[in-house]
mmCIF file of C-alpha atoms in Angstrom:
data_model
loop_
_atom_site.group_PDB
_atom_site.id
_atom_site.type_symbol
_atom_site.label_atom_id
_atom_site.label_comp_id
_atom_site.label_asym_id
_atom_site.label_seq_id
_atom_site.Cartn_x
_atom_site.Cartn_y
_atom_site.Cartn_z
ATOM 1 C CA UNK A 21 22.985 200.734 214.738
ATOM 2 C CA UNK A 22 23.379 203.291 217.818
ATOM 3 C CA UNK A 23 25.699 206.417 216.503
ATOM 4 C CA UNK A 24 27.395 208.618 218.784
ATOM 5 C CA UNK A 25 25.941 212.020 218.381
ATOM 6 C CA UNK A 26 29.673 212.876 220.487
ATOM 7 C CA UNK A 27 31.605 211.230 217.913
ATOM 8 C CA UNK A 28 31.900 213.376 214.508
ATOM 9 C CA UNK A 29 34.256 215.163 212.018
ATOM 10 C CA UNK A 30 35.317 218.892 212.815
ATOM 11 C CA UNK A 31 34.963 219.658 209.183
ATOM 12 C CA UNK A 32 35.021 222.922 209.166
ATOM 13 C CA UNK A 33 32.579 225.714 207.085
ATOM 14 C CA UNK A 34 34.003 227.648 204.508
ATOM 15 C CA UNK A 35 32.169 231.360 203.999
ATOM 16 C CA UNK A 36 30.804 231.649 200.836
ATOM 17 C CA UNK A 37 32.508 234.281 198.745
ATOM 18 C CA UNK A 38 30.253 233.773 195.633
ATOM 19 C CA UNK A 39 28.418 236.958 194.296
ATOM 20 C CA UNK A 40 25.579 237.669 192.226
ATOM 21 C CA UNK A 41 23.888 240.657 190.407
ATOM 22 C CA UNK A 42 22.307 243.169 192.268
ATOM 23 C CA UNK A 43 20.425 245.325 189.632
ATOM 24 C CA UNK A 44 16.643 245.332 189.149
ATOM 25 C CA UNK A 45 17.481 241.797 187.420
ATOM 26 C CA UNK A 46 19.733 238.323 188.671
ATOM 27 C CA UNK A 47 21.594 237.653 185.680
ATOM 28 C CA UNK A 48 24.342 234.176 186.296
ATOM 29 C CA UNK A 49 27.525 234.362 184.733
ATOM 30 C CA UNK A 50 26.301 232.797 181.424
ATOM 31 C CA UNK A 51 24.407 236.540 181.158
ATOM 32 C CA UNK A 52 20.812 234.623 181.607
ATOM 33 C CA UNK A 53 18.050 236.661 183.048
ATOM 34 C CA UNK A 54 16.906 234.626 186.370
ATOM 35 C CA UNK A 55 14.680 236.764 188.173
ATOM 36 C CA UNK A 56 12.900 240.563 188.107
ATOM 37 C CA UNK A 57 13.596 240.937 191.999
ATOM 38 C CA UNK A 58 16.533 242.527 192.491
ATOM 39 C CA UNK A 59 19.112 240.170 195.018
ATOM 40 C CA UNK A 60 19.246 241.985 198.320
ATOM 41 C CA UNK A 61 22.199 241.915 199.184
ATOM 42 C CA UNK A 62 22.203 243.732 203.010
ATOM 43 C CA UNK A 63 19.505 240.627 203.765
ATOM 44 C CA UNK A 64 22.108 237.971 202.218
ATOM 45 C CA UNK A 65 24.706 239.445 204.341
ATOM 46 C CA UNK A 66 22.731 239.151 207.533
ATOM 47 C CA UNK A 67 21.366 235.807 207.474
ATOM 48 C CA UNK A 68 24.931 234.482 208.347
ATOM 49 C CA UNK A 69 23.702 235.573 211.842
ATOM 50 C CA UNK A 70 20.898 233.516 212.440
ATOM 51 C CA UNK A 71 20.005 229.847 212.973
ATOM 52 C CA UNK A 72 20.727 226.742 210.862
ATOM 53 C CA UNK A 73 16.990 226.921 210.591
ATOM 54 C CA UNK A 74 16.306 230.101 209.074
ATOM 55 C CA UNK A 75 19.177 230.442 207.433
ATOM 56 C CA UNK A 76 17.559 227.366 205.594
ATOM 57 C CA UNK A 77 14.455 228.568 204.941
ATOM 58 C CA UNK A 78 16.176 231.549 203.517
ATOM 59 C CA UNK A 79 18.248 230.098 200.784
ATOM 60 C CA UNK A 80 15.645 227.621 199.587
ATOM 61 C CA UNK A 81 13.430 231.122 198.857
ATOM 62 C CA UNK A 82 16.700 232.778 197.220
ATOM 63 C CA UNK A 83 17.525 229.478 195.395
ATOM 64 C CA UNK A 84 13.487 229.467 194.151
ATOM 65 C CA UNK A 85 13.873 233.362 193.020
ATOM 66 C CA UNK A 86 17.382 232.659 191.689
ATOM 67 C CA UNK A 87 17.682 229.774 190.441
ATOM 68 C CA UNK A 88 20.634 230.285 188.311
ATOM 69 C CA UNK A 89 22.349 232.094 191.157
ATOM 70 C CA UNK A 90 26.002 230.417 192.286
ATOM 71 C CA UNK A 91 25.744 232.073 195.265
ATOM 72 C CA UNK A 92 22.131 230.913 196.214
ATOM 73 C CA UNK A 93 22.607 227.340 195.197
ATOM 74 C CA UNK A 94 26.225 227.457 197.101
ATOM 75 C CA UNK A 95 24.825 228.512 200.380
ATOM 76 C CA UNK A 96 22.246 227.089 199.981
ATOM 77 C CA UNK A 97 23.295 223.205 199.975
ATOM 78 C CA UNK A 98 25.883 224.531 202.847
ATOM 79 C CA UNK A 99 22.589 225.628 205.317
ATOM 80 C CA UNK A 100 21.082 221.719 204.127
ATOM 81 C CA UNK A 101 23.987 220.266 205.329
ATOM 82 C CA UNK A 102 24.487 222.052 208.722
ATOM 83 C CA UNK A 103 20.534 221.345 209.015
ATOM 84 C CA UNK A 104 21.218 217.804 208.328
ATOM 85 C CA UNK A 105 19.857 217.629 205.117
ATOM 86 C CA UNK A 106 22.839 215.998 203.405
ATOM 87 C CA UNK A 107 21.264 214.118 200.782
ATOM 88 C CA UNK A 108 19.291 217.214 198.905
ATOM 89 C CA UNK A 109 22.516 219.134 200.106
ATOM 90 C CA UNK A 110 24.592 217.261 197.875
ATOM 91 C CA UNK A 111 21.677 217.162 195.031
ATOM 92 C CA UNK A 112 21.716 221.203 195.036
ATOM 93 C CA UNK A 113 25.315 221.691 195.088
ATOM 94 C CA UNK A 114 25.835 218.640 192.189
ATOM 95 C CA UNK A 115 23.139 220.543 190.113
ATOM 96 C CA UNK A 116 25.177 223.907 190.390
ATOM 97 C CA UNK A 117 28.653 222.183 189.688
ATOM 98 C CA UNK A 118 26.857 221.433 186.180
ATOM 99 C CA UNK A 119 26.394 225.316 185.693
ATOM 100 C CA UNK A 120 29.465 226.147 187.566
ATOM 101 C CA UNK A 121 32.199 223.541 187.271
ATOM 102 C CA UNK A 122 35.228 225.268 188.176
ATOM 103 C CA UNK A 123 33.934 227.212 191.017
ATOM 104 C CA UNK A 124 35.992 225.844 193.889
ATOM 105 C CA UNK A 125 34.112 227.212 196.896
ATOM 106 C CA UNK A 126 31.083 224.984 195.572
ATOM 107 C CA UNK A 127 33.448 222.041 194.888
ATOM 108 C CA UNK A 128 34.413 222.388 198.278
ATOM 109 C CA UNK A 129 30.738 222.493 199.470
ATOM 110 C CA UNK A 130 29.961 219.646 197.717
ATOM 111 C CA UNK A 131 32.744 217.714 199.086
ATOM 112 C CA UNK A 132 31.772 218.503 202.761
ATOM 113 C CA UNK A 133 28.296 217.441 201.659
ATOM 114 C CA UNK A 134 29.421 214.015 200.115
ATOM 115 C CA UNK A 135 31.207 213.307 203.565
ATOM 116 C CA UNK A 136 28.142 214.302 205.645
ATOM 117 C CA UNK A 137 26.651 211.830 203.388
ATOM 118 C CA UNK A 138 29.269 208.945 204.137
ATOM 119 C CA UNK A 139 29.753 208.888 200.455
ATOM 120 C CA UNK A 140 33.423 210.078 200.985
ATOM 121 C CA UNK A 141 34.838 208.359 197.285
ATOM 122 C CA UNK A 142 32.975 210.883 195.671
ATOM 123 C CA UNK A 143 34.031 214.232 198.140
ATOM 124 C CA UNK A 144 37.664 212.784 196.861
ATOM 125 C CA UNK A 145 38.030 214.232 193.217
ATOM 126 C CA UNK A 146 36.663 217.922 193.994
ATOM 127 C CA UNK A 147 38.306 218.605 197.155
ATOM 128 C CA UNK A 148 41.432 217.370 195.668
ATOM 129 C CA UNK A 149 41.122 219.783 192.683
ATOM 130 C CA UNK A 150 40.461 222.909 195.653
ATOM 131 C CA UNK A 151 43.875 221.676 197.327
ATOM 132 C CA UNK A 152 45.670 221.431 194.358
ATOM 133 C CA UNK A 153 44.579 224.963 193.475
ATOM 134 C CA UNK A 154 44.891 226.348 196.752
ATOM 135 C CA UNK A 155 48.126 225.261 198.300
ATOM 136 C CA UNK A 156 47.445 227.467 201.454
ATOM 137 C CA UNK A 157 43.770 225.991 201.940
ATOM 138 C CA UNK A 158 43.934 224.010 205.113
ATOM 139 C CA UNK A 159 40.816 223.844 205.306
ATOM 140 C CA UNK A 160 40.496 221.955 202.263
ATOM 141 C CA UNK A 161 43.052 219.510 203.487
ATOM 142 C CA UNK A 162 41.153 218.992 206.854
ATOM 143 C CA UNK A 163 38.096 217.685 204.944
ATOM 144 C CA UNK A 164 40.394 215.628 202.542
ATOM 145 C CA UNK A 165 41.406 213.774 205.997
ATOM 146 C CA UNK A 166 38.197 213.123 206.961
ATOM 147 C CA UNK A 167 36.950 211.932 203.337
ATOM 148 C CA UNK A 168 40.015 209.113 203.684
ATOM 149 C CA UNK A 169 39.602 208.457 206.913
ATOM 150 C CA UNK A 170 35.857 207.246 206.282
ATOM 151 C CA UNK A 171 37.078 204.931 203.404
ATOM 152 C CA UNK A 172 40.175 203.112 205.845
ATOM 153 C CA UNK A 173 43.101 205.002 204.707
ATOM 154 C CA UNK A 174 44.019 206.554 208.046
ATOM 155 C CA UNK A 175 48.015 207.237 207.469
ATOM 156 C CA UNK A 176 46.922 209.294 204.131
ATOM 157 C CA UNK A 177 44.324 211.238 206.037
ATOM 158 C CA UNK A 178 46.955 211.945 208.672
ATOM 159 C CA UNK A 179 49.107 212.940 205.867
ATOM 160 C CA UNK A 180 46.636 215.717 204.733
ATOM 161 C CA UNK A 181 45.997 216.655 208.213
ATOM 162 C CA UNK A 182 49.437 217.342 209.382
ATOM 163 C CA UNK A 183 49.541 219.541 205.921
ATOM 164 C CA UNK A 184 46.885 221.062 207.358
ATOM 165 C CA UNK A 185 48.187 221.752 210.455
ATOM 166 C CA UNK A 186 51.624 223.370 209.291
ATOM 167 C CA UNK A 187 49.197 226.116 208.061
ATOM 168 C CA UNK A 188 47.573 226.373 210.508
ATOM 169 C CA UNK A 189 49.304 225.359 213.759
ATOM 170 C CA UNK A 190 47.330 223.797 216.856
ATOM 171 C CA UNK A 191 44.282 224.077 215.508
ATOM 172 C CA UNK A 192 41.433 222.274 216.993
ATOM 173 C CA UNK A 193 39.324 221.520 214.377
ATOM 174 C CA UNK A 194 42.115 219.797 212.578
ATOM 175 C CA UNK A 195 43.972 218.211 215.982
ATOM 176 C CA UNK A 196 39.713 216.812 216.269
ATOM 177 C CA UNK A 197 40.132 215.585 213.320
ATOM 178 C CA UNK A 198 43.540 214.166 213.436
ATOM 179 C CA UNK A 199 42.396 212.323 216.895
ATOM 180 C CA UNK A 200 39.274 210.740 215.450
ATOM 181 C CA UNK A 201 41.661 209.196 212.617
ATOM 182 C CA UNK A 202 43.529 207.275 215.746
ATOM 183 C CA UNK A 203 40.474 206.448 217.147
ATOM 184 C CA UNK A 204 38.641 204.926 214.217
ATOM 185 C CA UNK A 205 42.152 203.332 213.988
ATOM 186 C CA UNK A 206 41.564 201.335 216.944
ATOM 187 C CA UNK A 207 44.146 203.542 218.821
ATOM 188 C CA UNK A 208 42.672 206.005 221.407
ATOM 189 C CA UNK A 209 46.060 205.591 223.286
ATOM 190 C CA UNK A 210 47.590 208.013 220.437
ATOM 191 C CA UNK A 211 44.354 209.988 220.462
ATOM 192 C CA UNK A 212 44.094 211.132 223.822
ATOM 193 C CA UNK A 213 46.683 213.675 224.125
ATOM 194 C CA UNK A 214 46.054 215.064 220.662
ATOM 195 C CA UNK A 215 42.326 215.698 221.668
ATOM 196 C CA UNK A 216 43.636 217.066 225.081
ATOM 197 C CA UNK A 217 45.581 219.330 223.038
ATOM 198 C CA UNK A 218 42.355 220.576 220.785
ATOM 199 C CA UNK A 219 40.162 220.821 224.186
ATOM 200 C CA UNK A 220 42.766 223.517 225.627
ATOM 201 C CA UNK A 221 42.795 225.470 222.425
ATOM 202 C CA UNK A 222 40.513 228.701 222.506
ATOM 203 C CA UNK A 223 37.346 228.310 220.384
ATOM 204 C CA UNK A 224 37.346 224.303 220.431
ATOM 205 C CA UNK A 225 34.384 222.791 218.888
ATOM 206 C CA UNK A 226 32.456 220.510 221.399
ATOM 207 C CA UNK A 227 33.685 217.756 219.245
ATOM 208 C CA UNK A 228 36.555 217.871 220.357
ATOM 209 C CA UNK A 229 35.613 217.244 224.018
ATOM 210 C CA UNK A 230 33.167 214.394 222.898
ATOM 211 C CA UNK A 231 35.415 212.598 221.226
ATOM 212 C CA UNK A 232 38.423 212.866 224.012
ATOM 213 C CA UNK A 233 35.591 211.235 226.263
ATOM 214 C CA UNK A 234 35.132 208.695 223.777
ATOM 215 C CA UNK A 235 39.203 208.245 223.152
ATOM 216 C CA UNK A 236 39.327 207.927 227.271
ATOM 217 C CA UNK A 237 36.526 205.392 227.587
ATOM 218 C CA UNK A 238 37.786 203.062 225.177
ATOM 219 C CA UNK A 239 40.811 202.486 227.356
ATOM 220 C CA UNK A 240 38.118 201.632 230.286
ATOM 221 C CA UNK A 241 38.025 204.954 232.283
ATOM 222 C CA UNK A 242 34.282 205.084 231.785
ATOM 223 C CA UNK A 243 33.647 207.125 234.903
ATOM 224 C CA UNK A 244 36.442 210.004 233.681
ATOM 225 C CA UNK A 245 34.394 209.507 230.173
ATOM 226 C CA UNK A 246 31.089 209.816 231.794
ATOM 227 C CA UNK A 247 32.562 213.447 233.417
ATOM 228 C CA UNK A 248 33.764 214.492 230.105
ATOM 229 C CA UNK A 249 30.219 213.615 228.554
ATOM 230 C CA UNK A 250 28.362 215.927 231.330
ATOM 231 C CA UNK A 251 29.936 218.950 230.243
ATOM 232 C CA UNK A 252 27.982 219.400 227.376
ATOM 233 C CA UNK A 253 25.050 216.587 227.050
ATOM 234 C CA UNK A 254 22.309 215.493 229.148
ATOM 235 C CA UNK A 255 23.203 212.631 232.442
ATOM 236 C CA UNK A 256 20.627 210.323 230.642
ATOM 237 C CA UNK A 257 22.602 210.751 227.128
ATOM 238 C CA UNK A 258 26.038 210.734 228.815
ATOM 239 C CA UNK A 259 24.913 207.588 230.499
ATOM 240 C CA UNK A 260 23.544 206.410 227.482
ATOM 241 C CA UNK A 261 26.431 206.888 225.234
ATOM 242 C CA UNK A 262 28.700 205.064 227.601
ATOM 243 C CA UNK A 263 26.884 202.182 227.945
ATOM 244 C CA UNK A 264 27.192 202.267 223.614
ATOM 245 C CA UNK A 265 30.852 202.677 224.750
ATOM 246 C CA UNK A 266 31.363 199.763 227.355
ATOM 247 C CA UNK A 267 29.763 197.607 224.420
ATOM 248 C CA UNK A 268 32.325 198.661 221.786
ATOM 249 C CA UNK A 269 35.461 197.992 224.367
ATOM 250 C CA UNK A 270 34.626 194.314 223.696
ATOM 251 C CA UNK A 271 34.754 194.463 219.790
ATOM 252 C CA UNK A 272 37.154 196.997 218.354
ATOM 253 C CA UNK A 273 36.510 196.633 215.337
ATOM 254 C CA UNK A 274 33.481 198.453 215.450
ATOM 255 C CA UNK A 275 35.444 201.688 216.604
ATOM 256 C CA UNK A 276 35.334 202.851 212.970
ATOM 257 C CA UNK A 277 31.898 203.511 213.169
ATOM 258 C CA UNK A 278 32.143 206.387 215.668
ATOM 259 C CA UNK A 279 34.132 208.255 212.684
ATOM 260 C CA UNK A 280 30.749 207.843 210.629
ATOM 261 C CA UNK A 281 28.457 209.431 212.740
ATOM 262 C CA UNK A 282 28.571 213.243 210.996
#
């Protein structure tokens, strides 16, 4: 089945604040020796700057080297899953939960993974446990919307959203979010003017813009949606994805697949 590459989750990335030793050996935090290289940190500290690409390749040679290593196996499954990789994403960070149960910023990692994965019953338990713990974590609450959005459950993702939101007022990642929910809904009415509100924030994600063409051409202004679409894709996509568009006009309720594409 055709997937909007327009329409998809703002979930956003957490940085990783796990550490490691930096001595002439690794050791975890079980005191097991894991490697004679000593972890660099100054080359940890500027991968962040490159590509999803290298930033990849990086981590799997850290997570080789250090296998033991929260950090490595943290960022690690978080480069897979920006790369696409979901499914060995969520096998790396499920491995290190084993080792590292309680560590929420790998809960949270694997929780983003499991909803890259549409597998969002399982991102449920451990991004619940980060919320709980963190009560000023909107970020958290942002990706429990999108987990319960994927399984139906729209007015308890909106819930956590709105949570989300009064930390974090108007912003665009979560008012993305909170506009997909209406529009996997079958209501892209409602989500209009909360993705016009995301698109005017500074730093909006192009998600947001993608889906507010999406929310716009499902009430049949496919020529406003095909202007939208230019902005950031291709004429031949943009024309491409509306025609995908025109087709699910006709059968709403297909319009929860468009939350599913991330």
């Amino acid at each position: 089945m055709h997937r909007l590459p327009a329409a998809l989750f703002a979930v956003s990335t957490l940085a990783a604040c796990a550490t490691s030793g930096g001595g002439e050996q690794s050791v975890d935090t079980t005191g097991a020796l894991t490697s004679a290289r000593p972890v660099d940190r100054q080359a940890r500290e500027r991968i962040a700057r490159e590509d999803t690409l290298t930033q990849m390749a990086f981590w799997a040679g850290e997570y080789q080297t250090f296998p033991n290593d929260l950090e490595a196996a943290q960022r690690f499954s978080e480069a897979l899953r920006k790369g696409g990789r979901v499914d060995r994403a969520v096998q790396i960070a499920g491995e290190a939960i084993g080792r590292f149960p309680e560590d929420r910023q790998l809960l949270t990692t694997y929780g983003l993974a499991q909803i890259a994965s549409n597998r969002p019953q399982e991102a449920l338990r451990p991004l619940a446990v980060v919320a709980a713990a963190e009560p000023d974590n909107w970020r958290v609450r942002s990706a429990l919307g999108a987990a319960l959005d994927q399984l139906g459950r729209y007015n308890e993702a909106r819930r956590a959203y709105q949570e989300a939101l009064a930390l974090q007022p108007d912003d665009p990642r979560i008012l993305t979010n909170l506009g997909v929910s209406h529009i996997m809904a079958g209501e892209p009415a409602d989500a209009e003017p909360i993705l016009r509100r995301a698109v005017d924030r500074p730093n909006a994600p192009p998600e947001a813009r993608q889906n507010l063409a999406i929310a716009v051409a499902l009430q049949g202004r496919f020529d406003e949606a095909e202007q939208l679409e230019r902005i950031d894709l291709p004429p031949a996509q943009a024309a491409e994805n509306i025609r995908f568009l025109r087709g699910l006009l006709s059968d709403p309720r297909r319009w929860g697949d468009l939350g599913r594409a991330g």
